[in-house]
Coordinates of C-alpha atoms and ligand atoms in Angstrom, one line a residue:
X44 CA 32.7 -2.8 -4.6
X45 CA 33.5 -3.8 -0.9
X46 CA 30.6 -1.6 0.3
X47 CA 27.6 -2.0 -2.4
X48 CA 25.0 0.7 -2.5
X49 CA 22.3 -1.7 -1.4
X50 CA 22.2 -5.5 -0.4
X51 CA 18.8 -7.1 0.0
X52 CA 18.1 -8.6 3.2
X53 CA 17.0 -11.8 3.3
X54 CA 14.9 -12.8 7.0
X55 CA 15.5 -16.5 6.6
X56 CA 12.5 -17.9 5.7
X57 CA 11.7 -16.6 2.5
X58 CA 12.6 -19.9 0.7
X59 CA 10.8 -21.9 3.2
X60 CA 7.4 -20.2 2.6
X61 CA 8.0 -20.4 -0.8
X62 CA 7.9 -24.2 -1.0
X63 CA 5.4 -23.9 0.9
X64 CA 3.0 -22.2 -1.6
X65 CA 4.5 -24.1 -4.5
X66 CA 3.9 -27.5 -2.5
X67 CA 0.6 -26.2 -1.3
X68 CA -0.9 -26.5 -5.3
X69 CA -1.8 -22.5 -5.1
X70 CA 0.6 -20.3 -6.9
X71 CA -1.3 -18.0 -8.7
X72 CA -2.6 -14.2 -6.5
X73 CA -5.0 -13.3 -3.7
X74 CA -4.0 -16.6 -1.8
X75 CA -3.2 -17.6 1.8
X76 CA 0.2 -15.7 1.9
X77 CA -1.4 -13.1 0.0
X78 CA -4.2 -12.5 2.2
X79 CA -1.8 -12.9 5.4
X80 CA 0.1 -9.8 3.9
X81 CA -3.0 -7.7 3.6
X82 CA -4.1 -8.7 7.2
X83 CA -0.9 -7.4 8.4
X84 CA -1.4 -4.0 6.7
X85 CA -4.7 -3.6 7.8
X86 CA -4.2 -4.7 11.2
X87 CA -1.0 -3.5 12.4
X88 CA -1.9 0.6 10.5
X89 CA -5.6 -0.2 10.7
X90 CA -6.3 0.1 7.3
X91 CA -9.8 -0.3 5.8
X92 CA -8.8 -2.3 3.0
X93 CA -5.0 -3.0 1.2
X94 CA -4.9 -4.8 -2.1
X95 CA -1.2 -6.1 -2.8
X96 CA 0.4 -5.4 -6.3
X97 CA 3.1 -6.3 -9.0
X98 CA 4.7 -3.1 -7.8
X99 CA 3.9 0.1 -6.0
X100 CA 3.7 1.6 -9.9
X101 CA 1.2 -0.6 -10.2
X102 CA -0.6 0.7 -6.9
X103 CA -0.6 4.1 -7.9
X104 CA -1.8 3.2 -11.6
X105 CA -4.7 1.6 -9.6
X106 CA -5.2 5.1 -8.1
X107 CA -5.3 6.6 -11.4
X108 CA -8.4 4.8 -12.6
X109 CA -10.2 4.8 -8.6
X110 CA -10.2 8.8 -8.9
X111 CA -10.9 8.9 -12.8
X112 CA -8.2 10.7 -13.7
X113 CA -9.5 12.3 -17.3
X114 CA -7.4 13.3 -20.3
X115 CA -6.6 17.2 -19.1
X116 CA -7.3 16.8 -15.0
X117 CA -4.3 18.4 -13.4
X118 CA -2.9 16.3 -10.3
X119 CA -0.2 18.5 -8.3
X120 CA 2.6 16.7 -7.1
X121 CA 6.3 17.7 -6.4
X122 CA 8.7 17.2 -9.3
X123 CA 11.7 15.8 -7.2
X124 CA 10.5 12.0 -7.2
X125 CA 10.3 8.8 -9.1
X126 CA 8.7 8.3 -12.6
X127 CA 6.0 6.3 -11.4
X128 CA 4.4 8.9 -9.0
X129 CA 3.8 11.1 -12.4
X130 CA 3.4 8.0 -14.9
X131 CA 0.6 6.6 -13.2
X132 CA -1.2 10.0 -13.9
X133 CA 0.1 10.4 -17.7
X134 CA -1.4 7.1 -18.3
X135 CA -4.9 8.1 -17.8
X136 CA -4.2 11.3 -19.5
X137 CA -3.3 13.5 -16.6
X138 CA -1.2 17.1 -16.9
X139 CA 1.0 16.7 -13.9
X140 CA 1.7 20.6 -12.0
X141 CA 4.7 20.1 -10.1
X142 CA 5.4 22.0 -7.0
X143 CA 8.7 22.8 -5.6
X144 CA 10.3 21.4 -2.3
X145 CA 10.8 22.5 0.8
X146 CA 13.6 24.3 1.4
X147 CA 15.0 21.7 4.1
X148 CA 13.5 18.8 2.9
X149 CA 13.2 17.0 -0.5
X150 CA 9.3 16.5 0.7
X151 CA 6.5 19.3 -1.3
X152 CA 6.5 22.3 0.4
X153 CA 2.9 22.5 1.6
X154 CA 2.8 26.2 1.2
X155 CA 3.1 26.5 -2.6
X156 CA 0.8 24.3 -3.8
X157 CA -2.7 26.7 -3.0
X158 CA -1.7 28.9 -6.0
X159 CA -1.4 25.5 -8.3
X160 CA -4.6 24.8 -8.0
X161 CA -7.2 25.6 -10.7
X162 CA -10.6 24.3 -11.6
X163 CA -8.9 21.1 -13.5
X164 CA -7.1 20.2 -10.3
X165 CA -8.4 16.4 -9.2
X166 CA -5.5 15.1 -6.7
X167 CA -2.3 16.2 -5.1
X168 CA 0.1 13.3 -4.6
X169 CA 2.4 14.0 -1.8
X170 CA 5.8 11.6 -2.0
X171 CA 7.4 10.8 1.9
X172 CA 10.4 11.1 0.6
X173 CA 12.9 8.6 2.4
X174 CA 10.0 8.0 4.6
X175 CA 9.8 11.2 6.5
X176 CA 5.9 12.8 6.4
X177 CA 5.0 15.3 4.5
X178 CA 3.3 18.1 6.2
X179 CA -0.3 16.7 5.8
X180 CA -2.2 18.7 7.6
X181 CA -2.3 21.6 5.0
X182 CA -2.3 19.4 2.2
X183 CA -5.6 17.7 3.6
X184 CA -6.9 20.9 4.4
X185 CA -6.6 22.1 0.6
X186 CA -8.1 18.9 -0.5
X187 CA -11.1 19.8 1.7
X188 CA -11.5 23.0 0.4
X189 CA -10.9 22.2 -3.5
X190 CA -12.5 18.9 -3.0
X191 CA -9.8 17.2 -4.5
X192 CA -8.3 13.3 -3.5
X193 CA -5.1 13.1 -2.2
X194 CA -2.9 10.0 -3.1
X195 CA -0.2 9.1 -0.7
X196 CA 2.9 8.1 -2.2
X197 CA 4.2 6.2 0.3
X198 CA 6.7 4.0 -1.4
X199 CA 9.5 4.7 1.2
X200 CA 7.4 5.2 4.3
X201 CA 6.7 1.8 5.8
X202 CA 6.4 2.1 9.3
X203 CA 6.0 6.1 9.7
X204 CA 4.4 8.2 11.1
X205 CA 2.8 11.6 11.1
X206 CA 1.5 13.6 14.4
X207 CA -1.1 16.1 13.2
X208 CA -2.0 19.0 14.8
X209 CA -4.5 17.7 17.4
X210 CA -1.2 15.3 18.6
X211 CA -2.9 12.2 16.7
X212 CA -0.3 9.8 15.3
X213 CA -1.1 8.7 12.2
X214 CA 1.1 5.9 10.3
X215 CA 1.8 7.2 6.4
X216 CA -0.2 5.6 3.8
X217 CA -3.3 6.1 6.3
X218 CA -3.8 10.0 5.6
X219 CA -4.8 10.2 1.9
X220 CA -8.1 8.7 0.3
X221 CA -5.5 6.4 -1.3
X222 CA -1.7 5.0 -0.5
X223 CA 0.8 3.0 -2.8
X224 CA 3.8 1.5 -0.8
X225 CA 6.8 -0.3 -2.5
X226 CA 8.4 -3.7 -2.1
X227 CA 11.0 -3.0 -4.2
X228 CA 14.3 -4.8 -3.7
X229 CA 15.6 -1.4 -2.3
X230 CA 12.9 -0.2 -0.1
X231 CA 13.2 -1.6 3.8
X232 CA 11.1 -4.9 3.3
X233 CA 11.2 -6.5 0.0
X234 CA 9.6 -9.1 -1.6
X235 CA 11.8 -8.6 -5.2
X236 CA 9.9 -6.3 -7.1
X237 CA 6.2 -5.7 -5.3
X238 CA 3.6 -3.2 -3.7
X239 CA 0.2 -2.2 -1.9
X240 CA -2.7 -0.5 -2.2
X241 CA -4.1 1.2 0.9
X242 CA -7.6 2.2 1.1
X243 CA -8.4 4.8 3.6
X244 CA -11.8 6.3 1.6
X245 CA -14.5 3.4 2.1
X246 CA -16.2 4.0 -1.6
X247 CA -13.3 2.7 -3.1
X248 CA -13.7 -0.2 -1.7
X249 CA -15.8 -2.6 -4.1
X250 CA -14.5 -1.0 -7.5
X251 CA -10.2 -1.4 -6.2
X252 CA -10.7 -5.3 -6.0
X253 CA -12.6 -5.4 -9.8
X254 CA -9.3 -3.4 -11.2
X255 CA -7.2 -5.7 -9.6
X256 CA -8.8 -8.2 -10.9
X257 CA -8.8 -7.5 -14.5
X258 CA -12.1 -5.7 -14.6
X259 CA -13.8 -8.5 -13.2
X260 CA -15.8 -9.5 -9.9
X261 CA -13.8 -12.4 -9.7
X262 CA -13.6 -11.7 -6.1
X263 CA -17.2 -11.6 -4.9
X264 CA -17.5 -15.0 -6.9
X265 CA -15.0 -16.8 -4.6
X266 CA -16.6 -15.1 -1.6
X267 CA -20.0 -16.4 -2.8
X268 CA -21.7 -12.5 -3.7
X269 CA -22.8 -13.2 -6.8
X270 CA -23.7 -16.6 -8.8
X271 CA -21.4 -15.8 -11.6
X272 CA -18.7 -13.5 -12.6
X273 CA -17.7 -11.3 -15.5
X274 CA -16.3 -8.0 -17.2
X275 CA -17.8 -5.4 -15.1
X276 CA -15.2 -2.0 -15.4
X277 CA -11.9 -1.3 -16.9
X278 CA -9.2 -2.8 -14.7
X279 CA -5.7 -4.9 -15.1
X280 CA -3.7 -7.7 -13.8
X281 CA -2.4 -5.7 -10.7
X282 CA -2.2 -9.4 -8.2
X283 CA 1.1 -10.6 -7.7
X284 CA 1.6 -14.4 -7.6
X285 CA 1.5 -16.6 -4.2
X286 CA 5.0 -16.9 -4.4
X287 CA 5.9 -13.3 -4.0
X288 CA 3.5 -12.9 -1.8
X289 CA 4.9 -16.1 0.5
X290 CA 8.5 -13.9 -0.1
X291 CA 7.1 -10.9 2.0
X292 CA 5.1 -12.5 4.6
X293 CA 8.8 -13.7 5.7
X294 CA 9.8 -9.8 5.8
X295 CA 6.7 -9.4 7.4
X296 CA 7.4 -10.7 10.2
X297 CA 10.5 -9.6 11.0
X298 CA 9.6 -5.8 10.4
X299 CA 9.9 -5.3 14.1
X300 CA 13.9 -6.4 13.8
X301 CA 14.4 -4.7 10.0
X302 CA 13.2 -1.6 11.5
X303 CA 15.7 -1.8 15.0
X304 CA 19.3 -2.7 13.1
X305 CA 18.5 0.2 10.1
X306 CA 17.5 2.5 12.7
X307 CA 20.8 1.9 14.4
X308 CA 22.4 2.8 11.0
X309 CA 21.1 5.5 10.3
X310 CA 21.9 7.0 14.1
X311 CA 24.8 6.3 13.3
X312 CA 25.4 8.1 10.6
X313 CA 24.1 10.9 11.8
X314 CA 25.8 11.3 14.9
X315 CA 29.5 10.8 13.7
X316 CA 28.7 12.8 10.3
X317 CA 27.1 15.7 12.1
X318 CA 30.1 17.6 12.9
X319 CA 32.2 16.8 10.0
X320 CA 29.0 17.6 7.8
X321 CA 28.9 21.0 9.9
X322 CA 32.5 21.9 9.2
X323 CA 31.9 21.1 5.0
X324 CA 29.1 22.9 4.8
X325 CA 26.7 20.0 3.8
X326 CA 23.4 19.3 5.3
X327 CA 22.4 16.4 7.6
X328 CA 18.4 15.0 7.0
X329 CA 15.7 16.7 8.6
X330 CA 13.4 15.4 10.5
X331 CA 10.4 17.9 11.1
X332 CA 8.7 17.2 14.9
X333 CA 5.8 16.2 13.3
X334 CA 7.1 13.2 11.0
X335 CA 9.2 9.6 12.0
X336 CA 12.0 8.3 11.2
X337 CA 12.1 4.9 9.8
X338 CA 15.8 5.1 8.2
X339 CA 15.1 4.2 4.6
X340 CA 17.5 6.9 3.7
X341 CA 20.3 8.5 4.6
X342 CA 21.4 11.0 2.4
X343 CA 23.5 14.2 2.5
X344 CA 23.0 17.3 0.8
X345 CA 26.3 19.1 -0.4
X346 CA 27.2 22.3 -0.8
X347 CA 27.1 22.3 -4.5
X348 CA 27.5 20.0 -7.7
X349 CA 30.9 19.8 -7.5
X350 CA 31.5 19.3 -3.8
X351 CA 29.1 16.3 -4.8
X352 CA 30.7 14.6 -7.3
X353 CA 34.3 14.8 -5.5
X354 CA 32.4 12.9 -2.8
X355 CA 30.9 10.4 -5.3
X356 CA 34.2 9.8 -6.6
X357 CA 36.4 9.5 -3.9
X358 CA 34.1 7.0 -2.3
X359 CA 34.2 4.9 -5.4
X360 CA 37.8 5.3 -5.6
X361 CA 37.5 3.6 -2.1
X362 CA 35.0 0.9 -3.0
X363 CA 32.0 2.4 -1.6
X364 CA 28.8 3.2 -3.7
X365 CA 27.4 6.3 -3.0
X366 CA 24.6 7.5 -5.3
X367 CA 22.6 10.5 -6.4
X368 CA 19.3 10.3 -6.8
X369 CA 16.0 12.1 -8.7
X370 CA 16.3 14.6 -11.5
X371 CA 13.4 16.7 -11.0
X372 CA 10.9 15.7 -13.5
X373 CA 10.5 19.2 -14.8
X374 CA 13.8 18.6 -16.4
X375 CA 13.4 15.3 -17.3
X376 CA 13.5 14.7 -21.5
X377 CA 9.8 13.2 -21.4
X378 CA 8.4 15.8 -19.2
X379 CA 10.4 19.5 -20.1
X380 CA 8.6 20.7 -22.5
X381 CA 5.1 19.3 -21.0
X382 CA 6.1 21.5 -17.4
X383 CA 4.5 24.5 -17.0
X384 CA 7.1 26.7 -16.6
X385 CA 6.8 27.1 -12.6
X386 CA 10.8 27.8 -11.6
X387 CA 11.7 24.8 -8.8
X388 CA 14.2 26.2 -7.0
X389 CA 14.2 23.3 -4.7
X390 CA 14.1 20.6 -6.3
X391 CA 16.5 22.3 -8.7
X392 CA 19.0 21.8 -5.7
X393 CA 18.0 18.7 -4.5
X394 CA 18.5 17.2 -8.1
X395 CA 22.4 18.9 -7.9
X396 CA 23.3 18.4 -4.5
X397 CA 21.7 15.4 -2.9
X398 CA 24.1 12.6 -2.6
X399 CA 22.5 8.9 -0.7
X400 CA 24.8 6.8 1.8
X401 CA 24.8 3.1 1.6
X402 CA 22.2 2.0 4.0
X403 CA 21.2 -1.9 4.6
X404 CA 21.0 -4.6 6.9
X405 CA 24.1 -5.4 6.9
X406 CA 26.0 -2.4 5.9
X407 CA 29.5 -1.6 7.5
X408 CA 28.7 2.1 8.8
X409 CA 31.9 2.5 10.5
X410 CA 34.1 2.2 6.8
X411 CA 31.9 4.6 5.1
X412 CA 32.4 6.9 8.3
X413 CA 36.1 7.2 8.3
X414 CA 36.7 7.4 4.7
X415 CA 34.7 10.0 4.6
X416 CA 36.5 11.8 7.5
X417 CA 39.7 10.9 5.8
X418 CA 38.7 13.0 2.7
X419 CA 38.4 16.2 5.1
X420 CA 38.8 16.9 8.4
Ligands
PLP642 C1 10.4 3.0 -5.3 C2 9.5 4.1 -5.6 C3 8.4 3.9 -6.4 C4 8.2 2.7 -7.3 O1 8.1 1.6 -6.6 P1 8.0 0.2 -7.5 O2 7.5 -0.8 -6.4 O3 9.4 -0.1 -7.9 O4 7.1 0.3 -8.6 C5 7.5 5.0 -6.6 N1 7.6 6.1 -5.9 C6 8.7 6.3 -5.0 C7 8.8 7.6 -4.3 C8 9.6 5.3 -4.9 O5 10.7 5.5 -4.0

């Protein structure tokens, strides 16, 4: 392929911090490069607390257990996203109710998930999908009135943000009692495979660190809290090593510069697609004025199935990879005959028609612009 679908970026000092935590004798989790990761997080989106992880999967299995998810609690979440958003929730025994989309936007629509709501309900998990907000006001006014947690999926939404409607500006993975990003080697900073837990709610505190910790309160021991330590709750390893963690304080620091250059991408995109995408009757992202952009996607949505896969294949016929991306969970062969039966319109056509643009550092946006205007005018 002359144009891959996605090429990590690498800052340039990945390796170097690398030796460093091999030379320093500390490899195993929660050490100095660890620690400087969380700091970040918490600093830069003033968040309470952030735990990193093996994986954002693991970050929202952590959420699971915080909320004690029960075999038959209902969590609402929509169905046009990753296996891990539901998975986490199966795990612990969960029946996930998936809403649909929003009409312009892969994102839950907001306004259908009242009537999913029953006296099992425990969470609803909104998704940002390719890091645009969902609309969080309603969905954290539900959760006041139900009582219910929300979990922010925010596994594409680094550096977002939402403006609620008092004009506040709020970055993603800060609204929700609980947030799990990725640091997948497809997401905009990467440290391989990797994630974090945020913790907005303050009583989660104390018990997120034992999980992480395999049930233990190994941390309070190192900080001197208590003389001893032990198996105090259920819990996993969820802590990477210091050598992943040394891997992402090098993205770390050059968020700023990630950020700028896929930015520029995806404008790009956008503003030499927008009237060949108007005149082939497929749809450009939305951006509601409430959310950010922080160009971890750019996708378009096609007319139909088949205006899709000529597109596919005409780009891979030219070396470029294009890809789709979710089938709804409702159809999936795991979930189908789980669902409750709630028709998806949606995410029905998101699943059909939804076709993602190669988008990286150091992707060539001009190519992928004029092959696709040589296919039609
Ligand atoms: C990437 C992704 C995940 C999973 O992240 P991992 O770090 O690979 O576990 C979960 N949810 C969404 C929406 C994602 O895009």
């Amino acid at each position: 392929m002359k144009i891959p679908f996605n090429k990590p970026y690498l800052s340039g000092n990945e390796t170097k911090y690398i030796e460093d935590a091999v030379k320093s004798g500390k490899i195993s989790g929660n050490g100095k490069y660890t620690q400087q990761c969380q700091a970040f997080f918490e600093k830069r989106y003033n968040i309470k607390k952030t735990l990193l992880t093996t994986s954002c999967t693991d970050a929202l299995e952590m959420a699971a257990i915080l909320i004690n998810i029960q075999p038959g609690d209902e969590v609402i979440m929509p169905s046009y996203t990753f296996v891990s958003t539901a998975n986490a929730f199966v795990l612990r025994g969960a029946k996930i109710i998936f809403a649909d989309s929003r009409e312009n936007h892969p994102n839950i629509d907001e306004t259908k998930i009242e009537s999913l709501i029953t006296e099992k309900t425990k969470a609803i998990v909104p998704v940002h999908y390719a890091g645009i907000s969902c609309e969080m006001d309603t969905i954290m006014d539900l959760a006041k009135k139900y009582n219910l947690y929300v979990i922010e999926d925010a596994a594409q939404a680094i550096d977002s943000y939402y403006t609620d409607r008092e004009g506040a500006r709020k970055p993603l993975g800060t609204i929700g009692d609980l947030a799990a990003f990725s640091f997948h080697e497809t997401k905009n900073i990467i440290s391989g495979e990797g994630g974090l837990l945020a913790i907005n709610n303050e009583k989660f505190i104390v018990r997120a660190e034992i999980i992480w910790e395999k049930g233990t309160n190994r941390s309070s021991f190192f900080r001197g809290e208590v003389d001893k330590y032990g198996w105090v709750d259920i819990g996993s390893s969820f802590l990477p090593s210091e050598i992943v963690a040394a891997f992402l304080w090098a993205q770390l620091e050059n968020l700023e510069q990630i950020q700028t250059v896929r930015k520029t991408h995806w404008e790009k995109y956008y503003n030499n697609l927008y009237d060949w995408a108007q005149s082939n009757e497929i749809e450009l992202p939305n951006v509601p004025t409430y959310a950010t952009n922080n160009a971890h996607m750019f996708y378009l949505v096609c007319k139909d199935l088949e205006q899709r896969t000529t597109v596919l294949e005409y780009l891979k016929q030219n070396e470029i990879l294009a890809v789709f991306h979710y089938i709804s969970l409702h159809e999936s062969p795991f979930y189908r005959e789980k669902h409750c039966g709630n028709t998806l319109t949606q995410s029905d056509k998101f699943t059909d028609q939804l076709l993602r643009l190669p988008l990286y550092y150091e992707v060539d946006t001009d190519e992928v612009i004029k092959k696709l205007k040589q296919l039609w005018k």
